[in-house]
Coordinates of N, CA, C and O in Angstrom, one line a residue:
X209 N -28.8 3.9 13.7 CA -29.7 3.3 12.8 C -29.4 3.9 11.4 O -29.1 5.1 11.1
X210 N -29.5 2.8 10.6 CA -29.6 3.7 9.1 C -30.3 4.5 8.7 O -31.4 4.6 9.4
X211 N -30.0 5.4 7.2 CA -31.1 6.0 6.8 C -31.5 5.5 5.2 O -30.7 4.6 4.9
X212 N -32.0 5.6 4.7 CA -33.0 4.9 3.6 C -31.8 4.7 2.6 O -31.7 3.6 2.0
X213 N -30.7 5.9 2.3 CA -29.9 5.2 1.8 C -28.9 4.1 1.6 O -28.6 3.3 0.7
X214 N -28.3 4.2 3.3 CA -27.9 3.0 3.2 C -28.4 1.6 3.2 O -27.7 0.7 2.8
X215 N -29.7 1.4 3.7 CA -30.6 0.3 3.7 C -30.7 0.5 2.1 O -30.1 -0.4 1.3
X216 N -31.1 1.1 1.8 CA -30.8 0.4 0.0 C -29.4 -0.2 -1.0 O -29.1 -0.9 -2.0
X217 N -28.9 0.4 -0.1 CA -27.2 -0.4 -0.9 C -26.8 -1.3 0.0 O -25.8 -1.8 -0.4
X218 N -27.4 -1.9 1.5 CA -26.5 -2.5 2.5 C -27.3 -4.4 2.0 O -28.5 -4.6 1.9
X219 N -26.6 -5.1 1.9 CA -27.7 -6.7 1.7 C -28.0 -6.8 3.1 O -27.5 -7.7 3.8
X220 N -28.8 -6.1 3.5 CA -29.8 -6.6 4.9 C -30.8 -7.5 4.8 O -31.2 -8.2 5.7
X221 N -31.4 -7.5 3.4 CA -32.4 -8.4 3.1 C -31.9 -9.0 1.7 O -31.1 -8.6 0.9
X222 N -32.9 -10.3 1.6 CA -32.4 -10.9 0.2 C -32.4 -10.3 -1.0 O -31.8 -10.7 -2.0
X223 N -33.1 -9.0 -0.9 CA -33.5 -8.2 -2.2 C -32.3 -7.4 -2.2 O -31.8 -7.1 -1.1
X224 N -31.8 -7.0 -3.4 CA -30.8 -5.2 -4.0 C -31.5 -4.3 -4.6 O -32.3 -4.6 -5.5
X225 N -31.3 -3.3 -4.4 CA -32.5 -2.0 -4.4 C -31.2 -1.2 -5.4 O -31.3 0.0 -5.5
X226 N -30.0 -1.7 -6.3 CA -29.1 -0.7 -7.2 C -29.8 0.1 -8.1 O -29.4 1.2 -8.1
X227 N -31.0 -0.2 -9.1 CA -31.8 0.3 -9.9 C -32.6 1.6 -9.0 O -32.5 2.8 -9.2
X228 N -33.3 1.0 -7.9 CA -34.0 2.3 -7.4 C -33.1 2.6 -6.6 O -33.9 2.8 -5.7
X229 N -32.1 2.8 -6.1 CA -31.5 3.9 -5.0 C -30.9 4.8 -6.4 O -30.9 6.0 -6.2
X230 N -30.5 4.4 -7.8 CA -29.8 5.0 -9.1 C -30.8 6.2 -9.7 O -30.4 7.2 -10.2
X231 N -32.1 5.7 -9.5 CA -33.0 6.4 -9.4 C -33.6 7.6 -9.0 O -33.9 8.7 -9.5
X232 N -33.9 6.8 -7.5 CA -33.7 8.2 -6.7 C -32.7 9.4 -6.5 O -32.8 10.6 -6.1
X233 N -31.9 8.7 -6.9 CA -30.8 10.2 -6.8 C -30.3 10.7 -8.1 O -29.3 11.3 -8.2
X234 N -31.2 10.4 -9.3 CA -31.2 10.7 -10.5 C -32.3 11.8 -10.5 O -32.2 12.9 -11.2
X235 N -33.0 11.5 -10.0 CA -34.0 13.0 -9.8 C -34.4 14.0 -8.1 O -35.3 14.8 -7.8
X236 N -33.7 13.8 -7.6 CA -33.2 14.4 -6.2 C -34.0 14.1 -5.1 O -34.0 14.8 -4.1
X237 N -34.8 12.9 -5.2 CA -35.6 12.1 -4.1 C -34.7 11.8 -2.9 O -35.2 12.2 -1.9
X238 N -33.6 11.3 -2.9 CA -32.4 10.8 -2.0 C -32.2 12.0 -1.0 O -31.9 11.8 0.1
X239 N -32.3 13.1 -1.4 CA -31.9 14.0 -0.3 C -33.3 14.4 0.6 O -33.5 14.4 1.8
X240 N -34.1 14.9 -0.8 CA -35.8 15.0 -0.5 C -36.2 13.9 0.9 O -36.6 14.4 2.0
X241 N -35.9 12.7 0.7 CA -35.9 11.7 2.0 C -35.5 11.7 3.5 O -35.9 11.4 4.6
X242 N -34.5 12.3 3.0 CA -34.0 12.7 4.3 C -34.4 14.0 5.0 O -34.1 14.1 6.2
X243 N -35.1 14.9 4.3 CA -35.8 15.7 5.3 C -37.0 15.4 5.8 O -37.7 16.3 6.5
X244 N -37.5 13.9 5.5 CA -38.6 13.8 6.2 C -38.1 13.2 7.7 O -39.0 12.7 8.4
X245 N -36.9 13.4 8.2 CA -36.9 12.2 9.6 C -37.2 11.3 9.6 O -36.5 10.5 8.9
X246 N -38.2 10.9 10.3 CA -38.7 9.8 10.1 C -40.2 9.4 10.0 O -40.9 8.7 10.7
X247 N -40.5 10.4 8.9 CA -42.0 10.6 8.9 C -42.4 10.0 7.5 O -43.1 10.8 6.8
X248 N -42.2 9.0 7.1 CA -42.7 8.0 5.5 C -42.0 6.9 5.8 O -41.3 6.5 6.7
X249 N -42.7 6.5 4.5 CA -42.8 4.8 4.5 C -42.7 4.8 2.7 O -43.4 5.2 1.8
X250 N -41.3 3.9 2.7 CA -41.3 4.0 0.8 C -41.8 2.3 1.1 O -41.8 1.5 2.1
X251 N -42.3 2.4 -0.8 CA -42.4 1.0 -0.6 C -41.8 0.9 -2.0 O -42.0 1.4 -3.1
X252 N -40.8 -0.1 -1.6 CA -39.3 0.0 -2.4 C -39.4 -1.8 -3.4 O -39.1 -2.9 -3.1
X253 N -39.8 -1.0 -4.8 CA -39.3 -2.3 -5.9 C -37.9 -2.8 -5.7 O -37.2 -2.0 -5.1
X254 N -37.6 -3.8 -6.0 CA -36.1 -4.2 -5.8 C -36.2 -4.4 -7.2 O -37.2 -4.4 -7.9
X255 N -34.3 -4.4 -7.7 CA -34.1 -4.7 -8.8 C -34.9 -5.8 -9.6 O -35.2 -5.5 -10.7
X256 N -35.1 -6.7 -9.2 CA -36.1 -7.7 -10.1 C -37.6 -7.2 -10.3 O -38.1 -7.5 -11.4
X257 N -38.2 -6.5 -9.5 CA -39.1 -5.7 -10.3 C -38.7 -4.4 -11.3 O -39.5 -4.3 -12.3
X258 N -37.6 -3.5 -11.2 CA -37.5 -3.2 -12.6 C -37.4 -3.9 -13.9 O -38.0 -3.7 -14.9
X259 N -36.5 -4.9 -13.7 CA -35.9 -6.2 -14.6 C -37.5 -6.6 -15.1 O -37.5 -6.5 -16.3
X260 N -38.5 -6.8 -14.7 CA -39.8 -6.7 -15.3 C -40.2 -5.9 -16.1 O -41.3 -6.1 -16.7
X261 N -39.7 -4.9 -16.3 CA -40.4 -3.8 -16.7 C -40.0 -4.7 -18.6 O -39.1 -5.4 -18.9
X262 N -41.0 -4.4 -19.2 CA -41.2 -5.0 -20.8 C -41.2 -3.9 -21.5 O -41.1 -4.4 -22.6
X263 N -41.3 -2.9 -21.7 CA -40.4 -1.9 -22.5 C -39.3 -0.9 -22.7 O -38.8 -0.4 -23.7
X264 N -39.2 -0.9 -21.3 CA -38.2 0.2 -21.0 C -36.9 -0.5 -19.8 O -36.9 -1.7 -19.5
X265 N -36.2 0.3 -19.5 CA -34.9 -0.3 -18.9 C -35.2 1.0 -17.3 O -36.1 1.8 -17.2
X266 N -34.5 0.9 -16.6 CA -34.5 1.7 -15.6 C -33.5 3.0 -16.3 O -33.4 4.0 -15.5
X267 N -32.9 3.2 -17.1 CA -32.1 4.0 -17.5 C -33.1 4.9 -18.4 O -33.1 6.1 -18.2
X268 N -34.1 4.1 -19.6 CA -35.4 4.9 -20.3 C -35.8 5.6 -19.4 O -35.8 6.8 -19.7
X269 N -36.4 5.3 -17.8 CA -37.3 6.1 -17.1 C -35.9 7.0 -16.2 O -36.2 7.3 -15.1
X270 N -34.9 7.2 -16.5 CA -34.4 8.6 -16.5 C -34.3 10.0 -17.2 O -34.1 11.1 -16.8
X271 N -34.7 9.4 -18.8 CA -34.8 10.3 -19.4 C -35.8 11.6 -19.7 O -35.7 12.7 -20.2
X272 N -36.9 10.7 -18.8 CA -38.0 12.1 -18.0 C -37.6 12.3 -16.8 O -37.7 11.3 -16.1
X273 N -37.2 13.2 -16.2 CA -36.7 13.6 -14.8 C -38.4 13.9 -13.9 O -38.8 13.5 -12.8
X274 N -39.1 14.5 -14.7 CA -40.2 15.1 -14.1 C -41.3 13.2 -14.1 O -41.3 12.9 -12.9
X275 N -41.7 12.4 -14.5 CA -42.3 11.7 -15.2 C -41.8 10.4 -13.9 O -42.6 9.6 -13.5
X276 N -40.3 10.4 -13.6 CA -39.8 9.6 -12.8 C -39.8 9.5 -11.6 O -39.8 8.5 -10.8
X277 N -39.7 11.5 -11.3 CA -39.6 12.0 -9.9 C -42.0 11.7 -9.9 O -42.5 12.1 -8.8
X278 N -42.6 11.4 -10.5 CA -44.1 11.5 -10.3 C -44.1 9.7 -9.4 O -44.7 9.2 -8.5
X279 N -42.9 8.8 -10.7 CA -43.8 7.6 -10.3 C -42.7 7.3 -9.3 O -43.2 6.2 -9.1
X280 N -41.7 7.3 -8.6 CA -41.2 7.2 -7.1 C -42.0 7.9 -6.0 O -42.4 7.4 -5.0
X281 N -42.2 9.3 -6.6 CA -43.0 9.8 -5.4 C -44.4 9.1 -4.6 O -44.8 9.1 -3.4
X282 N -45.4 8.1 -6.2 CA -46.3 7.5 -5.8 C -46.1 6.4 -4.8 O -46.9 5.9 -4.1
X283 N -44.7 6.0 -4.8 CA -44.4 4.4 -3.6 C -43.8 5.7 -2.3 O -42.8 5.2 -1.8
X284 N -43.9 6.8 -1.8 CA -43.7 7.6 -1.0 C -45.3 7.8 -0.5 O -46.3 8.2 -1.1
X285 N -45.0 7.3 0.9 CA -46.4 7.9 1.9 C -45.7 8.5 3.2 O -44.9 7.8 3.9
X286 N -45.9 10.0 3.5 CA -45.3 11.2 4.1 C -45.5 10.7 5.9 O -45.2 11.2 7.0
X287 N -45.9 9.5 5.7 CA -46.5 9.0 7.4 C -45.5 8.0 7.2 O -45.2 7.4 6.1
X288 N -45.0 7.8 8.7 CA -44.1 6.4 9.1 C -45.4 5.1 9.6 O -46.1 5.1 10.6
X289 N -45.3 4.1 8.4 CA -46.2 2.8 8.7 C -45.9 1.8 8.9 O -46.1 1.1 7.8
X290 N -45.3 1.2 9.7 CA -45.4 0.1 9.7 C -46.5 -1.2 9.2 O -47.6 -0.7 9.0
X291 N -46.6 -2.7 8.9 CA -47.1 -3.5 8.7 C -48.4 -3.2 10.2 O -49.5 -2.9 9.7
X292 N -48.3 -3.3 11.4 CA -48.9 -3.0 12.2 C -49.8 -2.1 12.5 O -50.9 -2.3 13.0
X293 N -49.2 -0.6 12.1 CA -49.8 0.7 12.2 C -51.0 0.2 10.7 O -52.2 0.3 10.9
X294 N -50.6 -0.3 9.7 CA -51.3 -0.5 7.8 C -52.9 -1.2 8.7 O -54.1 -0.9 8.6
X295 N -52.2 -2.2 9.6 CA -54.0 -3.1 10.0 C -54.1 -2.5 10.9 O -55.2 -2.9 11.3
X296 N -53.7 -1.3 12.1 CA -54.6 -0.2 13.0 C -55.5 1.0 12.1 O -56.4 1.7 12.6
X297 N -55.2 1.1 10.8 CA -55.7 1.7 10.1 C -57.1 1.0 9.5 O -58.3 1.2 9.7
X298 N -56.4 0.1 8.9 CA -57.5 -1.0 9.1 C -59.2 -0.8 9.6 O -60.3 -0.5 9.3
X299 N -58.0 -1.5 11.0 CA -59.2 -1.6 11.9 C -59.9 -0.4 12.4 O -60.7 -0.5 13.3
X300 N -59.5 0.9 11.9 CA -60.0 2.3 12.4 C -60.8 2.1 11.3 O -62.0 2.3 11.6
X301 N -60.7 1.9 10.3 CA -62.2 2.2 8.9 C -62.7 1.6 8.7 O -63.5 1.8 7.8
X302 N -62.9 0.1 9.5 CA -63.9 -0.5 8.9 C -64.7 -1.1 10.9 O -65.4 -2.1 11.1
X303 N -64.4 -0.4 11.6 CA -64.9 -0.3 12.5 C -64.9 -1.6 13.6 O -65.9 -1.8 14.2
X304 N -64.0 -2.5 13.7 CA -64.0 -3.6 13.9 C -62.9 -3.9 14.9 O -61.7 -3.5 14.9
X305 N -63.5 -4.5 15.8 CA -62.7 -4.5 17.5 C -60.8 -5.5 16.6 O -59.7 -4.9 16.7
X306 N -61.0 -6.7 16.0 CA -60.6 -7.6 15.7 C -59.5 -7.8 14.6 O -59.0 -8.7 15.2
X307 N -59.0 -7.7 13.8 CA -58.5 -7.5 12.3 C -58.1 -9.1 12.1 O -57.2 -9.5 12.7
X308 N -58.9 -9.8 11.3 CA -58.5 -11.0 10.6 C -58.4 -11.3 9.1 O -59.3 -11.1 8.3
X309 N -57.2 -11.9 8.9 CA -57.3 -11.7 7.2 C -58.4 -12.4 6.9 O -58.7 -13.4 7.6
X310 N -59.4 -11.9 5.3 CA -60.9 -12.7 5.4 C -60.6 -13.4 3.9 O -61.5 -13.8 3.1
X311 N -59.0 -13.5 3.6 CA -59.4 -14.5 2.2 C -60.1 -15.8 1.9 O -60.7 -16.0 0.8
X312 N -59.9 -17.0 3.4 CA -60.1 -18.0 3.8 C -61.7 -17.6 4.0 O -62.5 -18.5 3.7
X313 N -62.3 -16.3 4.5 CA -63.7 -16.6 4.9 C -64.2 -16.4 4.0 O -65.4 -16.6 4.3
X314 N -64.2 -16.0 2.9 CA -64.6 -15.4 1.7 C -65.5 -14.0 1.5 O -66.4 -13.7 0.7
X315 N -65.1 -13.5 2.3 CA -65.3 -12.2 2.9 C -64.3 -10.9 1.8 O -63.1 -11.0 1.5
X316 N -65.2 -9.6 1.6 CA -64.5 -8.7 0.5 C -63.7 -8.0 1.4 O -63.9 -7.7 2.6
X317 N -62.4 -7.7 0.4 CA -61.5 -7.2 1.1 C -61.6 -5.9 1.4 O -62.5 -5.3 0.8
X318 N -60.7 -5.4 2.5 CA -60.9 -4.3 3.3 C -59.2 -3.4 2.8 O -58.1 -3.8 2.7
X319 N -59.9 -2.3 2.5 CA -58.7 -1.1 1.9 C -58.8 -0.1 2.9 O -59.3 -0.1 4.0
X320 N -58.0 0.8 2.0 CA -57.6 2.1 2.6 C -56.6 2.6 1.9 O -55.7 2.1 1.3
X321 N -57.3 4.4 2.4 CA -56.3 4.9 1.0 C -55.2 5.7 1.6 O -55.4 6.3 2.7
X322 N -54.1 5.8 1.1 CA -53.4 6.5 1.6 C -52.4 7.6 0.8 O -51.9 7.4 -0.3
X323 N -52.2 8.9 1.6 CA -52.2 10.2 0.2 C -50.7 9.7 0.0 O -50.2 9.0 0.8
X324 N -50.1 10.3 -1.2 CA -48.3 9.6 -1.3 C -48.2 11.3 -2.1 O -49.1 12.1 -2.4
X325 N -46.5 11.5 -2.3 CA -46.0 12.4 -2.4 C -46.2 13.2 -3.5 O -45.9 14.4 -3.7
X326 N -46.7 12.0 -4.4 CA -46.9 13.0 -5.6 C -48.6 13.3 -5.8 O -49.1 13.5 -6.9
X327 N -49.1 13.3 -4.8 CA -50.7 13.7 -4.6 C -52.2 13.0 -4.6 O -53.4 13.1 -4.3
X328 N -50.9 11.7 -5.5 CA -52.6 11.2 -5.7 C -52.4 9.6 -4.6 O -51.4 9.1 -4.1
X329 N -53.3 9.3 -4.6 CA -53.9 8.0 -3.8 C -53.1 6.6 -4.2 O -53.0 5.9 -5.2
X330 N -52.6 6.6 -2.9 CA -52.4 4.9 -3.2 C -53.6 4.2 -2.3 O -54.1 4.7 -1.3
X331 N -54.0 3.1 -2.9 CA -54.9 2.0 -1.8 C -54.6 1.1 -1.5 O -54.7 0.2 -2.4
X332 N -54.2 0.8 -0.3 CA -53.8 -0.4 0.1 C -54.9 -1.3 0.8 O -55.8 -0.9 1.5
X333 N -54.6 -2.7 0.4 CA -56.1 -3.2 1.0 C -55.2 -4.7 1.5 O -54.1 -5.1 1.2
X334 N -56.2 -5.3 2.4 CA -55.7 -6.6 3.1 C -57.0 -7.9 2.7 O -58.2 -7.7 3.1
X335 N -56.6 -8.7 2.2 CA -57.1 -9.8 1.8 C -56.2 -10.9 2.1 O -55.3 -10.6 3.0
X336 N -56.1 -11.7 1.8 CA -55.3 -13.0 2.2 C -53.4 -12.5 2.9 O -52.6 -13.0 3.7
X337 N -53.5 -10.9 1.8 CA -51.9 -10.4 2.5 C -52.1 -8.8 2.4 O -53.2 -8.3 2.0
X338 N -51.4 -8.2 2.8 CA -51.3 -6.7 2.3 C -50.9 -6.2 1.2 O -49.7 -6.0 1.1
X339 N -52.1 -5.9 0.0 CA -51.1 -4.9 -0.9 C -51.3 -3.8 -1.2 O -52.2 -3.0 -0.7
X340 N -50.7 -3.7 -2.0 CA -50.0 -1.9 -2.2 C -50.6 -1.6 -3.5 O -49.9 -2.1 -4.4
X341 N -51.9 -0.7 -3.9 CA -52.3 -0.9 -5.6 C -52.2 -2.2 -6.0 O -53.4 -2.4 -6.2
X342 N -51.7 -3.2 -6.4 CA -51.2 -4.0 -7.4 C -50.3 -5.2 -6.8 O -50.6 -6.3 -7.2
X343 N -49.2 -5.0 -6.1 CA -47.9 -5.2 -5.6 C -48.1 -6.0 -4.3 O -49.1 -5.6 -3.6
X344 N -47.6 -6.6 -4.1 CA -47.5 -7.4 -2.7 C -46.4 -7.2 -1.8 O -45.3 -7.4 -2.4
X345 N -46.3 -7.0 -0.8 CA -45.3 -6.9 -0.3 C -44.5 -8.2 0.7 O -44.9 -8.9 1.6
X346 N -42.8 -8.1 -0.1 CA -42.7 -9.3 0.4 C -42.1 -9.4 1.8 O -42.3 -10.2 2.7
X347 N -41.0 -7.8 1.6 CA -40.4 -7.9 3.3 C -41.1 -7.2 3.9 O -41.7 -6.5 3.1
X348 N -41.5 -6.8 5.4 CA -41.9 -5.6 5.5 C -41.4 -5.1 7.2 O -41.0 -5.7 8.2
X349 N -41.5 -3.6 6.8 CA -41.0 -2.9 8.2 C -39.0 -3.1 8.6 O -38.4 -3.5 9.6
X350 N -38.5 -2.4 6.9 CA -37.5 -2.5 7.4 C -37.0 -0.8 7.9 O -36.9 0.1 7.1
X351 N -36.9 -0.7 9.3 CA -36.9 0.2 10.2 C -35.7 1.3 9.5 O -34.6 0.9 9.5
X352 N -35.9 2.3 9.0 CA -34.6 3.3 8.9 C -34.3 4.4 9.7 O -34.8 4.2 10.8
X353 N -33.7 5.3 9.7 CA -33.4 6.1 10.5 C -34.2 7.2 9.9 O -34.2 8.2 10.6
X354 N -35.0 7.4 8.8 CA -35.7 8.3 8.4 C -37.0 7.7 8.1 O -37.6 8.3 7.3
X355 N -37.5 6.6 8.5 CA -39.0 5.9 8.3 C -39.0 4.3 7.8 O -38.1 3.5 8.0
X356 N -39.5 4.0 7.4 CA -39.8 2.8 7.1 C -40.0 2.1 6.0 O -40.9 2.5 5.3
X357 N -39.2 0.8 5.4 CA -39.1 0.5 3.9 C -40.1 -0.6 3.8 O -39.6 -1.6 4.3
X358 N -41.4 -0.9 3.3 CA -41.6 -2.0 3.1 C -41.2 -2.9 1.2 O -42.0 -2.5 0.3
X359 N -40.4 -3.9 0.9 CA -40.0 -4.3 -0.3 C -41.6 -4.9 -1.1 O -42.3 -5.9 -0.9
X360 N -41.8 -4.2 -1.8 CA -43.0 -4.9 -2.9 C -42.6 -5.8 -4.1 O -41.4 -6.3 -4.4
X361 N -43.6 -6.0 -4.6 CA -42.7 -7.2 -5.8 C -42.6 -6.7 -7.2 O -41.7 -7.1 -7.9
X362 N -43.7 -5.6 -7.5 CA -43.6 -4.5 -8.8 C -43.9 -3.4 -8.8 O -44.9 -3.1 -8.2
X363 N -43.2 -2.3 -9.4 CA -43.5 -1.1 -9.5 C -44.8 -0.6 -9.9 O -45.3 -0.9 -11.0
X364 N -45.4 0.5 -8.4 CA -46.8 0.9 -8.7 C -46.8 1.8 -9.7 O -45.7 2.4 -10.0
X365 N -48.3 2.3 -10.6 CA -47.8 3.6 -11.7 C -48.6 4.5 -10.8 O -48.7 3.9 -9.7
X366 N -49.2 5.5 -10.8 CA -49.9 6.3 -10.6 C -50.6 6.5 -11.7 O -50.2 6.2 -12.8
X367 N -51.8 7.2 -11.3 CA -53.1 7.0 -12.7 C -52.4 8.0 -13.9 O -52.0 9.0 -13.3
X368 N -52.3 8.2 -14.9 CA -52.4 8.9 -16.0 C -51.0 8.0 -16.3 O -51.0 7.8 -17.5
X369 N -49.8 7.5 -15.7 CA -48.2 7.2 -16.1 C -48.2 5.7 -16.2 O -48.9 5.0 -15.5
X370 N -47.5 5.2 -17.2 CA -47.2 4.0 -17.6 C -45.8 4.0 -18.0 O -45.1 5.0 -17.9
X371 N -45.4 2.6 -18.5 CA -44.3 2.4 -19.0 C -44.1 2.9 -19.9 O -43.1 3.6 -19.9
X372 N -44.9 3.0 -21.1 CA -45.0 3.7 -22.4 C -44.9 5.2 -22.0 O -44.3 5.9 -22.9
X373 N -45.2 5.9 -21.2 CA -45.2 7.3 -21.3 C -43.4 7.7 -20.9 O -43.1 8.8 -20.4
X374 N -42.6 6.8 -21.1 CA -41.6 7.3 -21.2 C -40.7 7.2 -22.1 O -40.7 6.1 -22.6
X375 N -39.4 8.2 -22.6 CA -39.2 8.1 -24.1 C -38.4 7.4 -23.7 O -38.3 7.2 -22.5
X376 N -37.6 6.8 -24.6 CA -36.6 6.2 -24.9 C -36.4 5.2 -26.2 O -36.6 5.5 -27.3
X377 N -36.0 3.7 -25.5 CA -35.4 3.0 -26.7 C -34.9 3.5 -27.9 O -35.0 2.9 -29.0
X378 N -34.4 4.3 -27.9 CA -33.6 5.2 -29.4 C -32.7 3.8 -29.7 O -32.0 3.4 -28.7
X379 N -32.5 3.3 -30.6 CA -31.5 2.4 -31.4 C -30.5 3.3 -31.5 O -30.5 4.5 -31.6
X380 N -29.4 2.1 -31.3 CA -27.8 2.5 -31.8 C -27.5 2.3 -33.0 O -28.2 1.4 -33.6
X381 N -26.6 2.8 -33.5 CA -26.1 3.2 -34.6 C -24.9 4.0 -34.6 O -24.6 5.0 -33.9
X382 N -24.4 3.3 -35.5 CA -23.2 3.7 -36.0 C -22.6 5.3 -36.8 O -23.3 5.7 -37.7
X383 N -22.1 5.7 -36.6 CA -22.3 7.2 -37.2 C -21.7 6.7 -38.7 O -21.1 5.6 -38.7
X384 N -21.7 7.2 -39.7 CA -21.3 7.2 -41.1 C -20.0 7.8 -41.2 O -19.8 8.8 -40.5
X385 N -19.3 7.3 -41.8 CA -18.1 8.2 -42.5 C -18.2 8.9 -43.1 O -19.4 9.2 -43.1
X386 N -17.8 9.4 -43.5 CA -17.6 10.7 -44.5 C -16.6 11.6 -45.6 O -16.9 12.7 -46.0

């Protein structure tokens, strides 16, 4: 079986993951990964969610190493979850023999939080689908040899970090003669 790197560079699924696997191993996540075995679950933007991003480039959010390594670690949960295990969770907190999605009944959705690497809370909640803070997930449970990838559709922040909290866009220019 693979391990998280090569499922990011391999086209197993419709999505390319070049921006975040460039990423990850721009601030030493890629190795960090692999000592977990197989105990996490990333939940991995694909290139077209960085290509979203409206102020910055995936190359700006290198220029904080600390700032970058906060907002990957937030799509890191230290537990292997599958799509399956996310609604046994579920159905463990909200006490219920059954798990049915309740968008159609008009029924409030049902969450759950879950701790991620850089400490603070992701909440994942199930309504019409499963998501992730914000994010929806489009593939899910692709199996690695070190845990489990589910593809979302945009990059989560964690509370205090945004797009703007990272430096960049420096304009080019030409140097002067002399």
């Amino acid at each position: 079986m693979w391990d998280i790197s090569d499922i990011l560079l391999a086209r197993t699924t419709p999505f390319t993951f070049n921006a975040l696997h460039c990423l990850l191993r721009a601030c030493g996540l890629e190795d960090d990964l692999e000592d977990y075995a197989d105990f996490f679950t990333l939940f991995a933007p694909p290139d077209e969610a960085f290509s979203a991003l409206k102020e910055k480039s995936p190359f700006d959010l290198m220029k904080d190493i600390d700032k970058l390594r906060l907002l990957l670690n937030f799509h890191i949960v230290p537990l292997k979850l599958s799509v399956d295990d996310l609604q046994d969770l579920f159905m463990q907190s909200h006490g219920e023999p059954e798990l049915k999605l309740m968008a159609d009944q008009g029924e409030r959705p049902r969450s759950v939080t879950l701790e991620t690497l850089s400490g603070f809370p992701l909440h994942v909640t199930l309504d019409a689908d499963i998501r992730v803070a914000d994010a929806h997930i489009l593939h899910a449970d692709i199996l690695t040899a070190n845990g489990v990838v589910h593809v979302i559709d945009k990059l989560i922040w964690p509370p205090g970090l945004s797009e703007a909290c990272f430096h960049g866009n420096v304009p080019f220019s030409k140097a002067e003669e002399t």
